[in-house]
Amino acid sequence: MEQFKAMNSMPGAVRDIVYRINERCINLGYKAYIVGGAVRDMLLGVGLLDIDVTVVGDALRLADDLEHLFGYRFIAHPSFKTVTLNTGLNCRIDIATARREVYPKPAALPEVFPSGLYDDLFRRDFTINAMAVSLEGYHLIDPFGGKNDLQSGTIRVMHNKSFVDDPTRILRGIRFETRYGFEMDNKTEELAKASVELGYPGMLSAERICAEMEHVFREPRYTAILRRMEGLGLWKALFGAGKIPPSVYRKLQKIQKGCPGNVKFPILALLEGVHGGKVVEVFIAYKTLYRKLCEYSAREKALRFPVRDKMMERGMLYRLFNGVEKEILEYLYWTAYTWQYKNNIIKYMQEVTGFNFHIGGGDLISLGVKPGPRYNDLLQRARQEIVERGATDRSEQMDILKSVVTKGEEDLGN
Ligand code: ATP
């Protein structure tokens, strides 16, 4: 059997751990294999992040042995019979017991049973992810033609029910298409469309849709993924929402280019620009952040000033942005359409945040203002003017506070 030469691309220190895993497996009478994405990526010669090892044997028992002998620290997930080892080498190793999966109903999580390697490969999403490398001798095991599909750039399901059992696979398929420049073969695409038409993706829980979308936004070209989702009808099927408006795509393009890998910002852009359907329900974990963005937008509107088209003075910037979280400011910066607005945000961050105020409520008492709801307003006005004038000393700031109080009293007709 031909040796799997791509193993040489694995960092030496990781290979040592894999070697030890195999040694213990031989001792325990188990067989171990590298499976899934790691095999795919080694064959493609792209960077390797995580390694999945499947053992025909008990993964939890194996992990116990490895901990005992080599002091590794595994995190166990007993219900799935899997363990995770953080190698500290920018590479995680997951070890799982080989298993067969049975789907009790469409789009539900499967029931799993310990099994052999063939079943473990057959339960996978696509042929390119259904290859294994035996740790004894490093031979490639490819029962479903995954290597050929990898060479021709084809995304092919393992069987006709694949997208009924688990419609998240459609989205996974689109991710691999976009990431590697591959294409679904005709039958796989037909099956994806049929699953969409029959409404299976809509049966997925909001939590699972959110988790898959987070994976989407970790990809470098997620706008292409969203367009393909729309083309296949998957966007509508998952979110029950209309088309993603061009203005949202424009924002997404900016975020994709300006801060790749940031998952929160594209989700904020969708929450901001796509209304109706299940968008809010799916991204419920981002509700607090979205609320902060809405609060800012309301403040901007209330200001009745063209903050997006005009350079602003420091005092106005203070009024607009004071208290707005850094993350929201960054989002506004990356999605801004005008250079003026971008500059306003930079100016605020450079010249206004971190400004030291030496006045407070106590000073208002000493100036004889009766405690009450006016306090906040007076302090706010004073602070705006202090920032405007760049008054850094306490005495200058007190003078400003006094004049604000006097003016406030005149306004009240006192
Ligand atoms: P990525 O590079 O995005 O991490 P991956 O293929 O390594 O891709 P994982 O989510 O880590 O993705 O999954 C590891 C392996 O588990 C996959 O290669 C595939 O064989 C299998 N797998 C993952 N999700 C599914 C699924 N929904 N259905 C079937 N098999 C899956």
Tab-separated table of C-alpha atoms and ligand atoms in Angstrom:
chain	number	residue	atom	x	y	z
A	1	MET	CA	0.000	0.000	0.000
A	2	GLU	CA	1.247	3.489	-0.852
A	3	GLN	CA	2.510	5.539	2.093
A	4	PHE	CA	0.727	8.806	2.816
A	5	LYS	CA	3.547	11.232	2.139
A	6	ALA	CA	1.530	14.287	3.156
A	7	MET	CA	2.072	13.231	6.806
A	8	ASN	CA	5.480	14.875	6.418
A	9	SER	CA	3.736	18.251	6.292
A	10	MET	CA	2.600	17.773	9.899
A	11	PRO	CA	4.729	19.723	12.418
A	12	GLY	CA	7.283	17.401	14.084
A	13	ALA	CA	6.003	17.990	17.630
A	14	VAL	CA	2.432	17.121	16.598
A	15	ARG	CA	3.665	14.019	14.774
A	16	ASP	CA	5.350	12.900	18.014
A	17	ILE	CA	2.024	13.070	19.859
A	18	VAL	CA	0.302	11.169	17.056
A	19	TYR	CA	3.081	8.573	17.239
A	20	ARG	CA	2.489	8.109	20.973
A	21	ILE	CA	-1.262	7.790	20.415
A	22	ASN	CA	-0.598	4.977	17.977
A	23	GLU	CA	1.840	3.234	20.351
A	24	ARG	CA	-0.785	3.161	23.089
A	25	CYS	CA	-3.413	1.937	20.636
A	26	ILE	CA	-1.191	-0.984	19.655
A	27	ASN	CA	-0.821	-1.813	23.342
A	28	LEU	CA	-4.551	-1.667	23.928
A	29	GLY	CA	-5.332	-3.629	20.785
A	30	TYR	CA	-7.062	-0.619	19.154
A	31	LYS	CA	-6.665	0.781	15.648
A	32	ALA	CA	-6.306	4.529	15.174
A	33	TYR	CA	-6.744	6.775	12.128
A	34	ILE	CA	-6.490	10.435	11.249
A	35	VAL	CA	-9.798	11.280	9.601
A	36	GLY	CA	-11.843	14.054	8.014
A	37	GLY	CA	-10.656	17.597	7.373
A	38	ALA	CA	-7.046	16.947	8.419
A	39	VAL	CA	-6.601	14.313	5.689
A	40	ARG	CA	-8.279	16.628	3.158
A	41	ASP	CA	-6.081	19.561	4.084
A	42	MET	CA	-2.876	17.536	4.121
A	43	LEU	CA	-3.672	16.283	0.611
A	44	LEU	CA	-4.418	19.827	-0.502
A	45	GLY	CA	-1.212	21.042	1.124
A	46	VAL	CA	-2.994	23.826	3.013
A	47	GLY	CA	-2.282	24.763	6.646
A	48	LEU	CA	-3.362	22.259	9.249
A	49	LEU	CA	-5.249	23.463	12.316
A	50	ASP	CA	-7.026	20.607	14.052
A	51	ILE	CA	-6.576	16.884	13.808
A	52	ASP	CA	-9.374	14.380	14.299
A	53	VAL	CA	-8.289	10.895	15.321
A	54	THR	CA	-10.792	8.052	15.228
A	55	VAL	CA	-10.100	4.903	17.223
A	56	VAL	CA	-11.738	1.579	16.806
A	57	GLY	CA	-11.716	1.088	20.555
A	58	ASP	CA	-12.539	3.181	23.609
A	59	ALA	CA	-11.337	6.788	23.177
A	60	LEU	CA	-11.905	7.626	26.880
A	61	ARG	CA	-9.786	4.662	28.020
A	62	LEU	CA	-7.056	5.649	25.545
A	63	ALA	CA	-7.048	9.232	26.876
A	64	ASP	CA	-6.736	7.941	30.467
A	65	ASP	CA	-3.669	5.959	29.464
A	66	LEU	CA	-2.075	8.882	27.653
A	67	GLU	CA	-2.699	11.186	30.623
A	68	HIS	CA	-1.179	8.661	32.975
A	69	LEU	CA	1.906	7.957	30.862
A	70	PHE	CA	2.708	11.324	29.315
A	71	GLY	CA	0.912	13.831	31.536
A	72	TYR	CA	-1.325	15.102	28.698
A	73	ARG	CA	-4.450	16.913	29.837
A	74	PHE	CA	-7.545	15.948	27.900
A	75	ILE	CA	-10.974	17.511	28.086
A	76	ALA	CA	-13.496	14.679	27.973
A	77	HIS	CA	-16.956	14.795	26.380
A	78	PRO	CA	-18.212	11.425	27.717
A	79	SER	CA	-21.638	11.517	26.067
A	80	PHE	CA	-19.956	11.643	22.633
A	81	LYS	CA	-17.088	9.352	23.696
A	82	THR	CA	-14.619	11.990	22.531
A	83	VAL	CA	-11.694	13.825	24.138
A	84	THR	CA	-9.791	16.951	23.164
A	85	LEU	CA	-6.109	17.619	23.672
A	86	ASN	CA	-4.886	21.170	23.348
A	87	THR	CA	-1.322	20.583	22.180
A	88	GLY	CA	-0.301	24.182	22.814
A	89	LEU	CA	1.131	24.091	19.285
A	90	ASN	CA	-1.696	25.908	17.551
A	91	CYS	CA	-3.214	22.508	16.844
A	92	ARG	CA	-5.962	20.678	18.701
A	93	ILE	CA	-6.221	16.917	18.597
A	94	ASP	CA	-9.686	15.399	19.001
A	95	ILE	CA	-9.882	11.686	19.615
A	96	ALA	CA	-13.220	9.939	19.106
A	97	THR	CA	-14.488	6.396	19.193
A	98	ALA	CA	-15.388	5.254	15.680
A	99	ARG	CA	-19.157	5.415	15.323
A	100	ARG	CA	-22.218	4.880	13.238
A	101	GLU	CA	-24.998	7.450	13.244
A	102	VAL	CA	-28.735	7.033	12.970
A	103	TYR	CA	-30.983	10.047	12.406
A	104	PRO	CA	-34.299	9.557	14.271
A	105	LYS	CA	-35.894	12.361	12.227
A	106	PRO	CA	-34.809	14.989	9.684
A	107	ALA	CA	-32.615	17.827	10.961
A	108	ALA	CA	-32.411	16.323	14.470
A	109	LEU	CA	-29.197	15.291	16.192
A	110	PRO	CA	-28.234	11.682	15.501
A	111	GLU	CA	-28.122	8.683	17.807
A	112	VAL	CA	-24.612	7.251	17.814
A	113	PHE	CA	-23.310	3.710	18.222
A	114	PRO	CA	-19.692	2.489	18.442
A	115	SER	CA	-18.692	0.926	15.169
A	116	GLY	CA	-15.884	0.301	12.684
A	117	LEU	CA	-13.912	2.656	10.436
A	118	TYR	CA	-16.101	2.170	7.349
A	119	ASP	CA	-19.265	3.309	9.170
A	120	ASP	CA	-17.361	6.182	10.718
A	121	LEU	CA	-16.333	7.411	7.277
A	122	PHE	CA	-19.740	6.766	5.754
A	123	ARG	CA	-21.507	8.955	8.350
A	124	ARG	CA	-19.564	12.004	7.121
A	125	ASP	CA	-20.748	14.894	4.974
A	126	PHE	CA	-18.756	14.669	1.733
A	127	THR	CA	-16.370	12.249	0.066
A	128	ILE	CA	-13.488	14.719	0.417
A	129	ASN	CA	-14.020	14.558	4.192
A	130	ALA	CA	-14.447	10.779	4.303
A	131	MET	CA	-10.845	9.624	4.019
A	132	ALA	CA	-8.584	8.241	6.717
A	133	VAL	CA	-4.884	7.675	7.274
A	134	SER	CA	-3.985	4.685	9.415
A	135	LEU	CA	-1.517	5.545	12.155
A	136	GLU	CA	0.085	2.153	11.677
A	137	GLY	CA	2.121	2.650	8.519
A	138	TYR	CA	0.436	5.881	7.388
A	139	HIS	CA	-1.659	4.439	4.553
A	140	LEU	CA	-4.459	6.412	2.928
A	141	ILE	CA	-7.868	4.733	3.217
A	142	ASP	CA	-10.285	6.162	0.663
A	143	PRO	CA	-13.337	3.931	0.166
A	144	PHE	CA	-15.521	6.626	-1.458
A	145	GLY	CA	-13.212	8.247	-4.009
A	146	GLY	CA	-12.455	11.318	-1.909
A	147	LYS	CA	-8.983	11.814	-3.369
A	148	ASN	CA	-10.342	11.875	-6.924
A	149	ASP	CA	-13.007	14.389	-5.917
A	150	LEU	CA	-10.347	16.489	-4.255
A	151	GLN	CA	-8.345	16.475	-7.448
A	152	SER	CA	-11.316	17.420	-9.610
A	153	GLY	CA	-12.647	19.958	-7.071
A	154	THR	CA	-15.943	18.137	-6.512
A	155	ILE	CA	-18.172	18.315	-3.440
A	156	ARG	CA	-20.138	15.068	-3.399
A	157	VAL	CA	-22.491	13.721	-0.712
A	158	MET	CA	-22.143	10.178	0.600
A	159	HIS	CA	-25.779	9.204	-0.014
A	160	ASN	CA	-29.151	10.589	-1.173
A	161	LYS	CA	-30.539	11.281	2.310
A	162	SER	CA	-27.554	13.296	3.466
A	163	PHE	CA	-29.219	16.747	3.317
A	164	VAL	CA	-32.437	15.410	4.832
A	165	ASP	CA	-30.619	13.914	7.815
A	166	ASP	CA	-28.585	17.036	8.336
A	167	PRO	CA	-29.345	20.171	6.287
A	168	THR	CA	-26.399	22.020	7.892
A	169	ARG	CA	-24.338	20.012	5.427
A	170	ILE	CA	-25.645	22.184	2.571
A	171	LEU	CA	-24.042	25.159	4.228
A	172	ARG	CA	-20.862	23.189	4.921
A	173	GLY	CA	-20.772	22.229	1.242
A	174	ILE	CA	-21.083	25.873	0.182
A	175	ARG	CA	-18.275	26.777	2.574
A	176	PHE	CA	-15.948	24.202	1.017
A	177	GLU	CA	-16.964	25.304	-2.496
A	178	THR	CA	-16.080	28.889	-1.706
A	179	ARG	CA	-12.976	28.189	0.334
A	180	TYR	CA	-11.306	25.892	-2.178
A	181	GLY	CA	-12.967	27.028	-5.420
A	182	PHE	CA	-14.752	23.639	-5.693
A	183	GLU	CA	-18.266	22.854	-6.986
A	184	MET	CA	-21.011	20.487	-5.950
A	185	ASP	CA	-21.586	17.797	-8.561
A	186	ASN	CA	-25.010	17.940	-10.287
A	187	LYS	CA	-26.604	15.318	-8.113
A	188	THR	CA	-25.391	16.902	-4.863
A	189	GLU	CA	-26.742	20.268	-5.980
A	190	GLU	CA	-30.089	18.704	-6.943
A	191	LEU	CA	-30.286	17.056	-3.521
A	192	ALA	CA	-29.505	20.380	-1.850
A	193	LYS	CA	-32.302	22.103	-3.797
A	194	ALA	CA	-34.726	19.293	-3.014
A	195	SER	CA	-33.939	19.516	0.722
A	196	VAL	CA	-34.560	23.278	0.564
A	197	GLU	CA	-37.818	22.885	-1.366
A	198	LEU	CA	-39.098	20.331	1.108
A	199	GLY	CA	-38.328	22.706	3.977
A	200	TYR	CA	-35.759	20.616	5.870
A	201	PRO	CA	-33.316	23.456	6.628
A	202	GLY	CA	-36.171	25.328	8.344
A	203	MET	CA	-36.452	22.455	10.828
A	204	LEU	CA	-32.992	23.119	12.274
A	205	SER	CA	-32.849	24.746	15.693
A	206	ALA	CA	-31.934	28.438	15.815
A	207	GLU	CA	-28.886	27.513	17.886
A	208	ARG	CA	-27.519	25.179	15.212
A	209	ILE	CA	-28.152	27.693	12.442
A	210	CYS	CA	-26.294	30.324	14.458
A	211	ALA	CA	-23.318	27.996	15.035
A	212	GLU	CA	-23.105	27.261	11.290
A	213	MET	CA	-23.360	30.937	10.395
A	214	GLU	CA	-20.520	31.703	12.798
A	215	HIS	CA	-18.415	29.214	10.822
A	216	VAL	CA	-19.457	31.020	7.642
A	217	PHE	CA	-18.211	34.343	8.981
A	218	ARG	CA	-14.829	32.844	9.840
A	219	GLU	CA	-14.303	32.172	6.130
A	220	PRO	CA	-12.454	34.870	4.190
A	221	ARG	CA	-15.086	35.144	1.409
A	222	TYR	CA	-18.363	35.002	3.284
A	223	THR	CA	-20.218	37.406	1.017
A	224	ALA	CA	-19.789	34.844	-1.786
A	225	ILE	CA	-21.189	32.191	0.576
A	226	LEU	CA	-24.253	34.337	1.310
A	227	ARG	CA	-24.880	34.891	-2.407
A	228	ARG	CA	-24.654	31.175	-3.063
A	229	MET	CA	-27.005	30.524	-0.121
A	230	GLU	CA	-29.494	32.922	-1.708
A	231	GLY	CA	-29.028	31.271	-5.110
A	232	LEU	CA	-29.885	27.850	-3.695
A	233	GLY	CA	-32.813	29.229	-1.697
A	234	LEU	CA	-31.024	28.268	1.520
A	235	TRP	CA	-31.015	31.771	2.980
A	236	LYS	CA	-34.809	31.997	2.749
A	237	ALA	CA	-35.218	28.444	4.000
A	238	LEU	CA	-33.082	29.049	7.090
A	239	PHE	CA	-34.141	32.570	7.968
A	240	GLY	CA	-37.576	32.926	6.397
A	241	ALA	CA	-36.452	36.423	5.424
A	242	GLY	CA	-36.454	38.220	2.088
A	243	LYS	CA	-33.359	38.900	0.021
A	244	ILE	CA	-30.333	40.488	1.629
A	245	PRO	CA	-30.485	44.129	0.422
A	246	PRO	CA	-27.577	45.489	-1.683
A	247	SER	CA	-26.825	48.056	1.059
A	248	VAL	CA	-26.171	45.190	3.494
A	249	TYR	CA	-23.908	43.459	0.983
A	250	ARG	CA	-21.957	46.705	0.626
A	251	LYS	CA	-21.426	46.852	4.383
A	252	LEU	CA	-20.498	43.179	4.500
A	253	GLN	CA	-17.900	43.723	1.771
A	254	LYS	CA	-16.316	46.491	3.799
A	255	ILE	CA	-16.217	44.366	6.966
A	256	GLN	CA	-14.920	41.330	5.096
A	257	LYS	CA	-12.048	43.403	3.739
A	258	GLY	CA	-11.384	45.580	6.800
A	259	CYS	CA	-11.583	43.054	9.610
A	260	PRO	CA	-11.500	39.479	8.338
A	261	GLY	CA	-12.223	36.828	10.955
A	262	ASN	CA	-14.463	39.166	12.974
A	263	VAL	CA	-17.696	37.201	13.401
A	264	LYS	CA	-19.688	39.812	15.317
A	265	PHE	CA	-19.642	42.611	12.755
A	266	PRO	CA	-21.221	40.746	9.815
A	267	ILE	CA	-23.904	39.490	12.195
A	268	LEU	CA	-24.544	43.073	13.356
A	269	ALA	CA	-24.838	44.150	9.704
A	270	LEU	CA	-27.462	41.456	9.075
A	271	LEU	CA	-29.374	42.354	12.238
A	272	GLU	CA	-29.278	46.006	11.227
A	273	GLY	CA	-30.301	45.596	7.617
A	274	VAL	CA	-32.440	42.457	7.228
A	275	HIS	CA	-35.826	42.718	8.848
A	276	GLY	CA	-38.381	40.036	9.527
A	277	GLY	CA	-38.017	36.278	9.475
A	278	LYS	CA	-35.843	34.514	12.021
A	279	VAL	CA	-32.784	36.773	11.856
A	280	VAL	CA	-33.154	38.082	15.424
A	281	GLU	CA	-34.091	34.641	16.769
A	282	VAL	CA	-31.072	32.960	15.168
A	283	PHE	CA	-28.629	35.603	16.335
A	284	ILE	CA	-30.172	35.982	19.795
A	285	ALA	CA	-26.698	35.659	21.393
A	286	TYR	CA	-25.819	38.998	19.727
A	287	LYS	CA	-28.907	40.824	20.981
A	288	THR	CA	-27.121	42.898	23.627
A	289	LEU	CA	-24.525	44.125	21.162
A	290	TYR	CA	-27.233	44.919	18.608
A	291	ARG	CA	-29.213	46.845	21.230
A	292	LYS	CA	-26.162	49.011	21.887
A	293	LEU	CA	-25.904	49.755	18.186
A	294	CYS	CA	-29.603	50.695	18.109
A	295	GLU	CA	-29.140	53.004	21.101
A	296	TYR	CA	-26.317	54.750	19.289
A	297	SER	CA	-28.384	55.067	16.076
A	298	ALA	CA	-31.241	56.634	18.034
A	299	ARG	CA	-28.832	59.141	19.564
A	300	GLU	CA	-27.395	59.987	16.145
A	301	LYS	CA	-30.879	60.574	14.764
A	302	ALA	CA	-31.885	62.757	17.712
A	303	LEU	CA	-28.833	64.958	17.201
A	304	ARG	CA	-30.257	66.188	13.872
A	305	PHE	CA	-26.804	66.931	12.539
A	306	PRO	CA	-25.253	65.494	9.363
A	307	VAL	CA	-22.658	63.526	11.329
A	308	ARG	CA	-21.876	61.331	8.339
A	309	ASP	CA	-21.048	64.162	5.931
A	310	LYS	CA	-19.358	66.837	8.019
A	311	MET	CA	-16.234	66.985	10.131
A	312	MET	CA	-17.289	67.668	13.710
A	313	GLU	CA	-15.876	69.641	16.629
A	314	ARG	CA	-14.736	67.794	19.733
A	315	GLY	CA	-17.711	68.920	21.827
A	316	MET	CA	-20.205	67.553	19.306
A	317	LEU	CA	-18.196	64.359	19.010
A	318	TYR	CA	-18.432	63.995	22.774
A	319	ARG	CA	-22.186	64.437	22.607
A	320	LEU	CA	-22.508	61.883	19.830
A	321	PHE	CA	-20.134	59.158	20.912
A	322	ASN	CA	-19.665	59.527	24.670
A	323	GLY	CA	-20.365	56.194	26.371
A	324	VAL	CA	-20.609	54.272	23.084
A	325	GLU	CA	-18.644	51.039	23.406
A	326	LYS	CA	-15.350	50.688	21.547
A	327	GLU	CA	-16.680	47.671	19.671
A	328	ILE	CA	-19.634	49.662	18.347
A	329	LEU	CA	-17.341	52.528	17.345
A	330	GLU	CA	-15.186	50.045	15.444
A	331	TYR	CA	-18.230	48.633	13.698
A	332	LEU	CA	-19.340	52.148	12.720
A	333	TYR	CA	-15.852	52.883	11.456
A	334	TRP	CA	-15.569	49.774	9.274
A	335	THR	CA	-19.032	50.168	7.803
A	336	ALA	CA	-18.838	53.936	7.217
A	337	TYR	CA	-19.545	55.237	3.697
A	338	THR	CA	-17.899	58.644	4.034
A	339	TRP	CA	-14.366	59.638	4.954
A	340	GLN	CA	-15.783	62.461	7.083
A	341	TYR	CA	-17.592	60.021	9.350
A	342	LYS	CA	-14.518	57.786	9.580
A	343	ASN	CA	-12.416	60.800	10.521
A	344	ASN	CA	-14.989	61.844	13.092
A	345	ILE	CA	-14.697	58.466	14.775
A	346	ILE	CA	-10.896	58.570	14.707
A	347	LYS	CA	-10.868	62.108	16.048
A	348	TYR	CA	-13.206	61.093	18.854
A	349	MET	CA	-11.052	58.106	19.779
A	350	GLN	CA	-7.794	60.038	19.626
A	351	GLU	CA	-8.786	63.370	21.090
A	352	VAL	CA	-11.852	62.844	23.220
A	353	THR	CA	-11.801	59.382	24.817
A	354	GLY	CA	-9.610	59.312	27.861
A	355	PHE	CA	-10.210	63.022	28.497
A	356	ASN	CA	-9.923	63.677	32.269
A	357	PHE	CA	-12.767	65.521	33.898
A	358	HIS	CA	-12.181	67.153	37.280
A	359	ILE	CA	-15.768	68.189	37.970
A	360	GLY	CA	-18.656	66.239	39.449
A	361	GLY	CA	-21.942	66.355	41.332
A	362	GLY	CA	-20.194	67.635	44.479
A	363	ASP	CA	-19.227	70.808	42.628
A	364	LEU	CA	-22.844	71.444	41.702
A	365	ILE	CA	-23.793	71.207	45.394
A	366	SER	CA	-21.040	73.682	46.277
A	367	LEU	CA	-22.396	76.009	43.575
A	368	GLY	CA	-25.771	75.865	45.315
A	369	VAL	CA	-27.678	73.856	42.701
A	370	LYS	CA	-30.382	71.781	44.321
A	371	PRO	CA	-29.874	68.018	43.726
A	372	GLY	CA	-32.240	66.682	41.079
A	373	PRO	CA	-32.601	65.441	37.530
A	374	ARG	CA	-30.961	68.641	36.176
A	375	TYR	CA	-27.593	67.490	37.549
A	376	ASN	CA	-26.923	65.105	34.720
A	377	ASP	CA	-27.893	67.572	32.078
A	378	LEU	CA	-25.734	70.368	33.551
A	379	LEU	CA	-22.696	68.109	33.921
A	380	GLN	CA	-23.156	66.791	30.416
A	381	ARG	CA	-23.327	70.300	28.948
A	382	ALA	CA	-20.280	71.379	30.943
A	383	ARG	CA	-18.293	68.339	29.861
A	384	GLN	CA	-19.173	68.940	26.235
A	385	GLU	CA	-17.845	72.487	26.482
A	386	ILE	CA	-14.756	71.374	28.405
A	387	VAL	CA	-13.880	68.931	25.643
A	388	GLU	CA	-14.683	71.522	23.009
A	389	ARG	CA	-12.258	74.019	24.519
A	390	GLY	CA	-9.687	71.431	25.558
A	391	ALA	CA	-9.819	72.672	29.159
A	392	THR	CA	-7.591	70.316	31.102
A	393	ASP	CA	-7.150	72.195	34.434
A	394	ARG	CA	-9.608	71.904	37.269
A	395	SER	CA	-9.890	75.692	37.580
A	396	GLU	CA	-10.744	76.095	33.863
A	397	GLN	CA	-13.248	73.274	34.117
A	398	MET	CA	-14.860	74.849	37.208
A	399	ASP	CA	-15.222	78.186	35.366
A	400	ILE	CA	-17.018	76.396	32.553
A	401	LEU	CA	-19.260	74.574	35.010
A	402	LYS	CA	-20.145	77.875	36.708
A	403	SER	CA	-21.049	79.519	33.406
A	404	VAL	CA	-23.180	76.522	32.422
A	405	VAL	CA	-25.021	76.704	35.764
A	406	THR	CA	-25.582	80.461	35.409
A	407	LYS	CA	-26.843	80.041	31.862
A	408	GLY	CA	-29.037	77.144	32.950
A	409	GLU	CA	-30.621	79.312	35.595
A	410	GLU	CA	-31.202	82.141	33.154
A	411	ASP	CA	-32.857	79.654	30.762
A	412	LEU	CA	-35.133	78.570	33.584
A	413	GLY	CA	-35.994	82.201	34.121
A	414	ASN	CA	-34.455	82.387	37.629
B	1	ATP	P1	-12.939	23.083	8.799
B	1	ATP	O1	-11.698	23.201	7.996
B	1	ATP	O2	-13.988	24.087	8.437
B	1	ATP	O3	-12.723	22.947	10.277
B	1	ATP	P2	-13.537	20.278	8.906
B	1	ATP	O4	-13.934	19.355	7.804
B	1	ATP	O5	-12.280	19.983	9.621
B	1	ATP	O6	-13.555	21.723	8.277
B	1	ATP	P3	-15.067	19.978	11.337
B	1	ATP	O7	-16.339	20.713	11.648
B	1	ATP	O8	-13.920	20.126	12.229
B	1	ATP	O9	-14.750	20.408	9.859
B	1	ATP	O10	-15.448	18.465	11.198
B	1	ATP	C1	-14.489	17.433	11.131
B	1	ATP	C2	-15.013	16.313	10.276
B	1	ATP	O11	-16.213	15.796	10.815
B	1	ATP	C3	-15.352	16.737	8.856
B	1	ATP	O12	-14.233	16.696	8.012
B	1	ATP	C4	-16.403	15.717	8.459
B	1	ATP	O13	-15.788	14.511	8.100
B	1	ATP	C5	-17.117	15.488	9.764
B	1	ATP	N1	-18.301	16.338	9.913
B	1	ATP	C6	-18.375	17.550	10.479
B	1	ATP	N2	-19.635	18.033	10.440
B	1	ATP	C7	-20.373	17.090	9.830
B	1	ATP	C8	-21.756	16.984	9.504
B	1	ATP	N3	-22.622	17.964	9.775
B	1	ATP	N4	-22.162	15.856	8.891
B	1	ATP	C9	-21.299	14.862	8.618
B	1	ATP	N5	-19.994	14.896	8.883
B	1	ATP	C10	-19.520	16.000	9.499
